[in-house]
CSV table of C-alpha atoms in Angstrom, one decimal:
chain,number,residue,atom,x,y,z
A,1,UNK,CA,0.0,0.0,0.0
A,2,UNK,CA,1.4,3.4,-1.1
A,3,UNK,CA,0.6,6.5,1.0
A,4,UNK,CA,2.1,10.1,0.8
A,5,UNK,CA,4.2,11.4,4.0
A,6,UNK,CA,5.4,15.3,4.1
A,7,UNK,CA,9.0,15.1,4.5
A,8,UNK,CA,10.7,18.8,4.9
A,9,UNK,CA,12.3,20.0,2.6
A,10,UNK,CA,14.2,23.7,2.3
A,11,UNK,CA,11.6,26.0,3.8
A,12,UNK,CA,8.6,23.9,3.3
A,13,UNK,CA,7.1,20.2,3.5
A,14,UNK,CA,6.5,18.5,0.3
A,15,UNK,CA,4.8,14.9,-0.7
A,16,UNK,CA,6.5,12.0,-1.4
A,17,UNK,CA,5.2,8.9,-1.8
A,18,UNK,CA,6.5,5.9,0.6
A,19,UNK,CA,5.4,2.0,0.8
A,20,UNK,CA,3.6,1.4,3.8
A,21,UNK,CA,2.1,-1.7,5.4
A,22,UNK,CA,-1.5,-2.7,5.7
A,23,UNK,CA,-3.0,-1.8,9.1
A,24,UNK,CA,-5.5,-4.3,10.9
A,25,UNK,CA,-8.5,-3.6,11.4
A,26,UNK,CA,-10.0,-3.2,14.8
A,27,UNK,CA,-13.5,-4.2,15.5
A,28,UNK,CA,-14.9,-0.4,15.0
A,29,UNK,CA,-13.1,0.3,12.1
A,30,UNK,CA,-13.3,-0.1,8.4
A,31,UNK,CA,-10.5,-0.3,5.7
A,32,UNK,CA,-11.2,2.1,2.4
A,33,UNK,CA,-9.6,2.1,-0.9
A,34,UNK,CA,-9.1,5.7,-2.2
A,35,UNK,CA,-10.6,6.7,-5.7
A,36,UNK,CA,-10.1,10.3,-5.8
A,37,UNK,CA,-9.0,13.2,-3.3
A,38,UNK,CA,-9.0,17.3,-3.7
A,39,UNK,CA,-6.6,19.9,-2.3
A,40,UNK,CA,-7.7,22.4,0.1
A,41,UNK,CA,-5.9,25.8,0.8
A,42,UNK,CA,-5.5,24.6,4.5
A,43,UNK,CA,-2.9,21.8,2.8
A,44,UNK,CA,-0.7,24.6,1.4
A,45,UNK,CA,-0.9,26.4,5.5
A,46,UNK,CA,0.2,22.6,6.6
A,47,UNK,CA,2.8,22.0,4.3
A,48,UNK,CA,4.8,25.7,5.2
A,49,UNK,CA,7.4,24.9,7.7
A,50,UNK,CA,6.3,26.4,10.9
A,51,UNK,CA,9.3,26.0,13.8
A,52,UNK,CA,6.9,25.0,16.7
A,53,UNK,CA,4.6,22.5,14.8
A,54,UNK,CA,6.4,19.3,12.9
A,55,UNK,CA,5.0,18.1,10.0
A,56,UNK,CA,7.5,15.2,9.2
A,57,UNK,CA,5.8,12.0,8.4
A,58,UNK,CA,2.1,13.6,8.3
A,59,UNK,CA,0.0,12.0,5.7
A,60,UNK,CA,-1.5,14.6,4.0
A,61,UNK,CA,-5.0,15.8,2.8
A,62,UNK,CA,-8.9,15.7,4.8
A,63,UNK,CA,-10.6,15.6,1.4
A,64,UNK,CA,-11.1,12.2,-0.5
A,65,UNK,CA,-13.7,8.8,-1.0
A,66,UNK,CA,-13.5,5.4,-2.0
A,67,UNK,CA,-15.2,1.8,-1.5
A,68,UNK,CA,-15.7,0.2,1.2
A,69,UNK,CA,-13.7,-3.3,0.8
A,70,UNK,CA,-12.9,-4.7,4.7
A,71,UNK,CA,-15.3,-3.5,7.9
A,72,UNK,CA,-14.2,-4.7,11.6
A,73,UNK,CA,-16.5,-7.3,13.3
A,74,UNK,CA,-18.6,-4.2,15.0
A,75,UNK,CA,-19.5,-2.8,11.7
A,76,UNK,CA,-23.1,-3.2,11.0
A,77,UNK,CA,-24.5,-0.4,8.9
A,78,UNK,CA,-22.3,-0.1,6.5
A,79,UNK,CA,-21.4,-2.8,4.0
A,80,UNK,CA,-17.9,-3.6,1.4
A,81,UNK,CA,-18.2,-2.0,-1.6
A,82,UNK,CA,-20.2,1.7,-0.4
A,83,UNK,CA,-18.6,4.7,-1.3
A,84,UNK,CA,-18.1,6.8,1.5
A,85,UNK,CA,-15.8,10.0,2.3
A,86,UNK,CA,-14.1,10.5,5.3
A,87,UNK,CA,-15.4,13.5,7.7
A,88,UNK,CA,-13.0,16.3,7.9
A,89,UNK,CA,-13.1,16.5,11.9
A,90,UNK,CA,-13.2,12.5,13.2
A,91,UNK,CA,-14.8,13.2,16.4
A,92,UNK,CA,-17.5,15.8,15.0
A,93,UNK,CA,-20.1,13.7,14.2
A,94,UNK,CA,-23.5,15.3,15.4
A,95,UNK,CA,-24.5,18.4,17.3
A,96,UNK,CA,-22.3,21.2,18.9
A,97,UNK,CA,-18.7,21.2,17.9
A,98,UNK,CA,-16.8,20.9,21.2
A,99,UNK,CA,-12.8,22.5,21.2
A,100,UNK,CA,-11.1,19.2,21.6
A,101,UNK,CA,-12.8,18.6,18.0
A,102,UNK,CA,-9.9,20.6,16.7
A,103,UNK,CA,-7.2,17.6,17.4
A,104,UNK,CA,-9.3,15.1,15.5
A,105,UNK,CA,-9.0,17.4,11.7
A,106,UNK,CA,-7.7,14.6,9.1
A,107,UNK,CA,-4.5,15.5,7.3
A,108,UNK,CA,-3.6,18.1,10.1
A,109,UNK,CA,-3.7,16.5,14.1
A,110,UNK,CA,-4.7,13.1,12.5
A,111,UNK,CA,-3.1,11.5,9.5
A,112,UNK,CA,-5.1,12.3,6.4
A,113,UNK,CA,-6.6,10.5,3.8
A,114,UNK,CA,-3.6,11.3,1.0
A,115,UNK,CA,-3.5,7.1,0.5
A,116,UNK,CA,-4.6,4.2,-1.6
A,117,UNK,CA,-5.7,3.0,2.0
A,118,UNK,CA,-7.7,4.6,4.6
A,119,UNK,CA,-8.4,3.1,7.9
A,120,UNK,CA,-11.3,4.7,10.1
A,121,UNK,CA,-13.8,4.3,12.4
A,122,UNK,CA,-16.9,3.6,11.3
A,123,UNK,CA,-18.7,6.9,12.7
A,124,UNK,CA,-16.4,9.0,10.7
A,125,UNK,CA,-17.8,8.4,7.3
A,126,UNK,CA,-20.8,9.7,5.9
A,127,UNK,CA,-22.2,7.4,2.9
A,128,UNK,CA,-22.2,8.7,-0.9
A,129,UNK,CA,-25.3,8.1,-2.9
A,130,UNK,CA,-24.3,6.1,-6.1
A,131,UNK,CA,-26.0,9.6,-8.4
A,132,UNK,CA,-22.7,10.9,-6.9
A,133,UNK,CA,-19.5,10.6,-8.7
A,134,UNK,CA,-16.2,9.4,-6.5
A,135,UNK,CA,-14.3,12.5,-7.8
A,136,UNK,CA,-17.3,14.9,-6.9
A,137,UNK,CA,-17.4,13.3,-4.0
A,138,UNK,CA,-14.0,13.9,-3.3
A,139,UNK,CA,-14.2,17.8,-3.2
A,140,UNK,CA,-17.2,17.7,-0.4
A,141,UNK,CA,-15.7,16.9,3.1
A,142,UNK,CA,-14.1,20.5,3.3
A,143,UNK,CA,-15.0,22.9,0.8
A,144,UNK,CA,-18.4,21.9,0.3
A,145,UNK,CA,-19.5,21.4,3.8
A,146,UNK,CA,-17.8,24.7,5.0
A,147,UNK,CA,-20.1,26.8,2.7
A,148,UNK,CA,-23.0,24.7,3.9
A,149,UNK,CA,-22.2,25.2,7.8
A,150,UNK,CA,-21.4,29.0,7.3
A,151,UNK,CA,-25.0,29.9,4.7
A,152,UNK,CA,-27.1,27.7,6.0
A,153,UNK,CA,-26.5,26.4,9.5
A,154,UNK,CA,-25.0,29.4,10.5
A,155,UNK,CA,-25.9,32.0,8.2
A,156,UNK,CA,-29.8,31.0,8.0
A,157,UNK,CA,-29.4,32.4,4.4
A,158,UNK,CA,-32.2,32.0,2.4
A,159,UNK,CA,-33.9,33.8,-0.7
A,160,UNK,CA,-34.6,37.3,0.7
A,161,UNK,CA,-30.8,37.4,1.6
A,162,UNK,CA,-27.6,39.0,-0.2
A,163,UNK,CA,-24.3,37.6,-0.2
A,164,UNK,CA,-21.0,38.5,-0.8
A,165,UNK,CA,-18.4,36.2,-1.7
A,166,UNK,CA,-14.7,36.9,-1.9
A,167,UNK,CA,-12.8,34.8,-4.6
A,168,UNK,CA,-13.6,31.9,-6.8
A,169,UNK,CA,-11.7,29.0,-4.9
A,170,UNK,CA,-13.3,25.9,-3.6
A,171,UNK,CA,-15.6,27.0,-0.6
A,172,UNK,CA,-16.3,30.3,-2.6
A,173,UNK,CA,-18.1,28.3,-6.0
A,174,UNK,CA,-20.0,26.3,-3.5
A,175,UNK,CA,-21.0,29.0,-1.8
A,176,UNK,CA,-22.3,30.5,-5.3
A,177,UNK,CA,-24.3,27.4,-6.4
A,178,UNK,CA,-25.9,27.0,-2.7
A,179,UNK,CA,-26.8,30.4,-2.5
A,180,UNK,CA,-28.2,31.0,-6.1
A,181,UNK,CA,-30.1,27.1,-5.4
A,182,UNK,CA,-32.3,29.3,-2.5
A,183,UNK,CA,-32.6,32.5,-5.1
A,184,UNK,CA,-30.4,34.6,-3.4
A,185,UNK,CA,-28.5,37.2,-4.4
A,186,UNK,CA,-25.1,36.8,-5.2
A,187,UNK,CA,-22.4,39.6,-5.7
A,188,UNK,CA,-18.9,38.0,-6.1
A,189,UNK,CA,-15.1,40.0,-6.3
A,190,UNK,CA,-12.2,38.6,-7.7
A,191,UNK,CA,-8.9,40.1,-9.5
A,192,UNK,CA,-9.4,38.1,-12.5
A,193,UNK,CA,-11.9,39.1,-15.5
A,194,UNK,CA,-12.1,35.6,-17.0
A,195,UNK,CA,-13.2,34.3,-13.1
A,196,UNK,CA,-15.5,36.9,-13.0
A,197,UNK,CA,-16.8,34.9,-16.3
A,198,UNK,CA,-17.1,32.2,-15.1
A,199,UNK,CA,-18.8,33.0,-11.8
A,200,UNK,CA,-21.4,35.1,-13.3
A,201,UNK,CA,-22.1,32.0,-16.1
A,202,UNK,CA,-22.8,30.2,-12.6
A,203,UNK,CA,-25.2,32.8,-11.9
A,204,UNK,CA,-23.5,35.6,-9.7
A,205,UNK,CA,-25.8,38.3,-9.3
A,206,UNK,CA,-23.1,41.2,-9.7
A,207,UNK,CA,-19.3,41.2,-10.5
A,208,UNK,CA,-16.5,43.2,-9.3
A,209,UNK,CA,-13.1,42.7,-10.3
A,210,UNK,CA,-11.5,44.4,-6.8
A,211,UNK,CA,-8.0,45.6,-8.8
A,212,UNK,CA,-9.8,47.6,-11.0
A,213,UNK,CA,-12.1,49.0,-8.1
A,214,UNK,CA,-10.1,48.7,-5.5
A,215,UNK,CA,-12.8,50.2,-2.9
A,216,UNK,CA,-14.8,47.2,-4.1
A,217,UNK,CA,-17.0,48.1,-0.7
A,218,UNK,CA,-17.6,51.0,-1.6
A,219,UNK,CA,-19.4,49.4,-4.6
A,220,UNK,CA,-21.2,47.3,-2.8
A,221,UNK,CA,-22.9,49.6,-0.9
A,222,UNK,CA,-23.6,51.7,-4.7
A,223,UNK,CA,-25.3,48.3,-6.0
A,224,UNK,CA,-27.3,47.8,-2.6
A,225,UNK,CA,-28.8,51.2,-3.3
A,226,UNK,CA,-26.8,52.2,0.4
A,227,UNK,CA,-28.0,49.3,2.4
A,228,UNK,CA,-24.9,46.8,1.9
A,229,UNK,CA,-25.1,43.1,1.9
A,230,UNK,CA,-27.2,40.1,4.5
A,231,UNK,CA,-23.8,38.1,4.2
A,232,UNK,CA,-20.0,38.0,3.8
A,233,UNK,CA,-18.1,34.7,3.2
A,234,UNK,CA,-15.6,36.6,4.4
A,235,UNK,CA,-12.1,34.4,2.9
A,236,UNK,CA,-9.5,37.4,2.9
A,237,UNK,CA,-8.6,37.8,6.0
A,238,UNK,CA,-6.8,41.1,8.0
A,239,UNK,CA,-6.3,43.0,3.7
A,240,UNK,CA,-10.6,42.6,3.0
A,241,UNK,CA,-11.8,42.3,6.4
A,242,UNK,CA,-12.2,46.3,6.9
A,243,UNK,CA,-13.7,46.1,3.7
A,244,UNK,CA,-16.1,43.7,4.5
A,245,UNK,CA,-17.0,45.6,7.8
A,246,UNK,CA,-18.0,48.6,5.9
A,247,UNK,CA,-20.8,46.9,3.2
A,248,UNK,CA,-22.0,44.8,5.6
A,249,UNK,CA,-25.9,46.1,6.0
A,250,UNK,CA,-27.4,46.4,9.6
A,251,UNK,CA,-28.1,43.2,11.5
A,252,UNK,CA,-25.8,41.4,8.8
A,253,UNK,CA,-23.5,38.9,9.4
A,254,UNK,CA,-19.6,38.1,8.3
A,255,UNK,CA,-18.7,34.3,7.8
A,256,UNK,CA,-15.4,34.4,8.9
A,257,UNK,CA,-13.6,31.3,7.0
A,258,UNK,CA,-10.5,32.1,5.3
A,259,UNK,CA,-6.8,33.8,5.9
A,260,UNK,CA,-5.5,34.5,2.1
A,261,UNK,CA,-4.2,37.5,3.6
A,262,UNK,CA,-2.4,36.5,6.3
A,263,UNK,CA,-3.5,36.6,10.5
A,264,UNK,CA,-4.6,39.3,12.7
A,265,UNK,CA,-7.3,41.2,11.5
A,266,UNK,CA,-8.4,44.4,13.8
A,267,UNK,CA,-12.2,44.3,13.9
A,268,UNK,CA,-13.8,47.6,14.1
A,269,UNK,CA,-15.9,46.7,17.1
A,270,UNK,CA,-17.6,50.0,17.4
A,271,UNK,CA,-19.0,49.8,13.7
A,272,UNK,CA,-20.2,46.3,14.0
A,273,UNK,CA,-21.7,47.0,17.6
A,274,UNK,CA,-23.5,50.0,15.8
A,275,UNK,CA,-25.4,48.0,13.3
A,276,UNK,CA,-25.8,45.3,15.6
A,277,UNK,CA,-23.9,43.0,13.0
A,278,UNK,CA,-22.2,39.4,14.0
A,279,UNK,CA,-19.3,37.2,13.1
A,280,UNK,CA,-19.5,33.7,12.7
A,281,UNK,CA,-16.0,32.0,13.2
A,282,UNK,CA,-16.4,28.8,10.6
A,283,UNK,CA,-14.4,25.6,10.8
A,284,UNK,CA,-16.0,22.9,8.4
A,285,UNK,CA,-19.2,20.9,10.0
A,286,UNK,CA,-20.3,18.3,11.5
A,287,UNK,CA,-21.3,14.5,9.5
A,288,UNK,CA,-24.5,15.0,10.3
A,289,UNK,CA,-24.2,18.2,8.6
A,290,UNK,CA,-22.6,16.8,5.8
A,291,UNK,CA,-25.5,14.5,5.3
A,292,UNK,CA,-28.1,17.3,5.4
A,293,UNK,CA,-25.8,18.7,2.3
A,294,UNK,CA,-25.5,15.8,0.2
A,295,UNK,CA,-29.8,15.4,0.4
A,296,UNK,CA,-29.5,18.7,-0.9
A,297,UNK,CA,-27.2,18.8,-3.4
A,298,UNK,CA,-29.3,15.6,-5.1
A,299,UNK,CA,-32.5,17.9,-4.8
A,300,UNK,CA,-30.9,20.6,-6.5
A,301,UNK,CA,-28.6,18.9,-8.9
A,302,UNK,CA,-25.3,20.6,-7.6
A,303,UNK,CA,-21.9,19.4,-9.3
A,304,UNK,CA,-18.9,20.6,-7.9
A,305,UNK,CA,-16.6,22.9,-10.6
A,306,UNK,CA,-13.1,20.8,-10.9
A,307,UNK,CA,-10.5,22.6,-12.1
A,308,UNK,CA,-7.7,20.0,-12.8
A,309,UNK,CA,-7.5,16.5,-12.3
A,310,UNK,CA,-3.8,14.9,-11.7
A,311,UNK,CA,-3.0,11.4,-11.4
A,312,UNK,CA,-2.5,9.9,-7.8
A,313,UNK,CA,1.9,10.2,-8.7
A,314,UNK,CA,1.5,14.0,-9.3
A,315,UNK,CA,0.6,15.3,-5.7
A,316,UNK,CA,3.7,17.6,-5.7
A,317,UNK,CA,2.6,19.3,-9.2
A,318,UNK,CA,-0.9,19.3,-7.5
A,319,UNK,CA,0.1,21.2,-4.3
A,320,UNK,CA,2.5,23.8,-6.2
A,321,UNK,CA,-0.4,24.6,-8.5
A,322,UNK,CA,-3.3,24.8,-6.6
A,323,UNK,CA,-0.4,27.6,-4.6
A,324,UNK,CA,0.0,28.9,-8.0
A,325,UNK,CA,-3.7,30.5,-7.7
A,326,UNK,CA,-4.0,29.9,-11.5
A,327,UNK,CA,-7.7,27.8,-10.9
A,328,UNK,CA,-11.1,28.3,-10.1
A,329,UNK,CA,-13.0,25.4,-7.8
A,330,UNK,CA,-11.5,22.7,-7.2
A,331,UNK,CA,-7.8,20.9,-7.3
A,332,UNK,CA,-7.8,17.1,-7.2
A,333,UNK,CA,-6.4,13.7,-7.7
A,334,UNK,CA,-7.3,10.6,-9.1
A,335,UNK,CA,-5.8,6.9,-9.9
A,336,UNK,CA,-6.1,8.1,-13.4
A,337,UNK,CA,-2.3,8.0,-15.8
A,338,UNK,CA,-3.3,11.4,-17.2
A,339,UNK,CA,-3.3,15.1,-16.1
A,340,UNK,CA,-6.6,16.8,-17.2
A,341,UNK,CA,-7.5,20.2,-17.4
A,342,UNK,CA,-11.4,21.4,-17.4
């Protein structure tokens, strides 16, 4: 069995690919074998060396699926040959996320899933429909389900609601298709004119590319006619977060998810106490949350938007492009030969 381990290298941990040995099951466990995994930006903040965290040895990656093909003699609802993904946080399985959730995260306090074998417990797996590819299935546990926690459990978005989403990366495009799936509106910024494409072609409301207007808030506010927006997936960090402050409209809320930017954002407490506004820290969800997502995505025919495809060899070239910011959606693997580019 082949896995990848990071392994440090210069100023940063890289993936290479090691033998390993087949692990036994124990009697709560179940053994799966990996079809397809996607990259998340939270792989590229694992893989930069950081002195007081090792990373040596670490298999990679939270995001993935595959069959089924050995359960442990406890294992009675679930069956060899399903197609199930892995849950990003192991111990998160249903109601309130709890703070020692945090060191159960796949690919970061736990090995992760960057393997042609994955052994698990049989909690921590929520169950694919078959109408569900293995590579779309692949780009869910993360991505997917941290849009879904921040709109919907969150958020409460719903068709009276306007959103702002910052960016056309993984979480941002599912964001887009959930929101636009309730009717609501959707203004998106990005520096790029053909993303802006191909976000409005997924039916974004209202475009701004943020270089050419760079007091995109600003603009915001113009288009809400002064009231600024329900919503935020805030994904900048400290460079938009001011930004985001300033459109947010009164009793509105900022999904705080990403750090593109960098750390340490100062948050204008007086202007966000003044319109009685709220931020929502979000880390991923729960599998019972991932569950209410995939009934959803059937009902609403959602398909993730893949970028590029590499084979299961190329995980380096993977991890130095998805930092190369060239792609919209979604960066993943599979046990195909060939690199493919959508």
């Amino acid at each position: 069995m082949k896995q990848y381990q990071l392994h440090k290298h210069e100023d940063k941990y890289i993936p290479q690919l090691v033998d390993a040995g087949t692990v036994e099951l124990r009697p709560d466990e179940i053994r799966i074998a990996m079809d397809a995994w996607s990259l998340n930006y939270r792989d590229l903040l694992i893989s930069a060396f950081n002195p007081t965290v090792s990373r040596e040895g670490l298999i990679p990656l939270s995001d993935g699926s595959g069959l089924i093909e050995a359960v442990g003699s406890n294992v009675g609802h679930l069956s060899i040959g399903q197609r199930v993904c892995p849950i990003f946080f192991h111990d998160w399985r249903t109601g309130a996320f709890e703070e020692q959730d945090v060191q159960s995260a796949l690919g970061g306090a736990r090995p992760g899933v960057l393997a042609e074998e994955v052994v698990i417990h049989k909690d921590s797996v929520v169950v694919i429909p078959k109408q569900i590819s293995a590579l779309d299935a692949a780009t869910l546990p993360c991505a997917a389900l941290t849009a879904w926690q921040a709109l919907f459990v969150r958020g409460h978005l719903d068709q009276h609601s306007t959103l702002l989403i910052q960016g056309t990366g993984g979480v941002a495009l599912f964001a887009l298709q959930f929101a636009k799936a309730v009717n609501a509106k959707v203004i998106l910024i990005s520096s790029s004119d053909d993303k802006l494409k191909q976000a409005q072609q997924l039916g974004a409301d209202v475009l701004i590319n943020y270089r050419t207007t760079p007091e995109w808030d600003k603009e915001v506010k113009k288009v809400t006619e002064g009231v600024g927006v329900s919503h935020i997936l805030e994904l900048g960090g400290p460079a938009t977060f001011p930004r985001s402050l300033n459109c947010l409209a009164a009793g509105g809320n900022i999904l705080q998810i990403g750090v593109l930017t960098g750390f340490g954002a100062e948050t204008n407490l007086m202007r966000l106490q003044s319109i009685n506004g709220t931020i929502s820290g979000i880390s991923v969800g729960s599998r019972e949350q991932f569950e209410d997502m995939i009934v959803f995505i059937q009902q609403h025919k959602i398909r993730p938007i893949i970028n590029t495809i590499f084979p299961f060899s190329q995980a380096a070239e993977a991890f130095n492009y998805l930092a190369s910011a060239q792609h919209t959606g979604k960066v993943c693997l599979t046990k195909g030969s060939c690199k493919v580019v959508i």
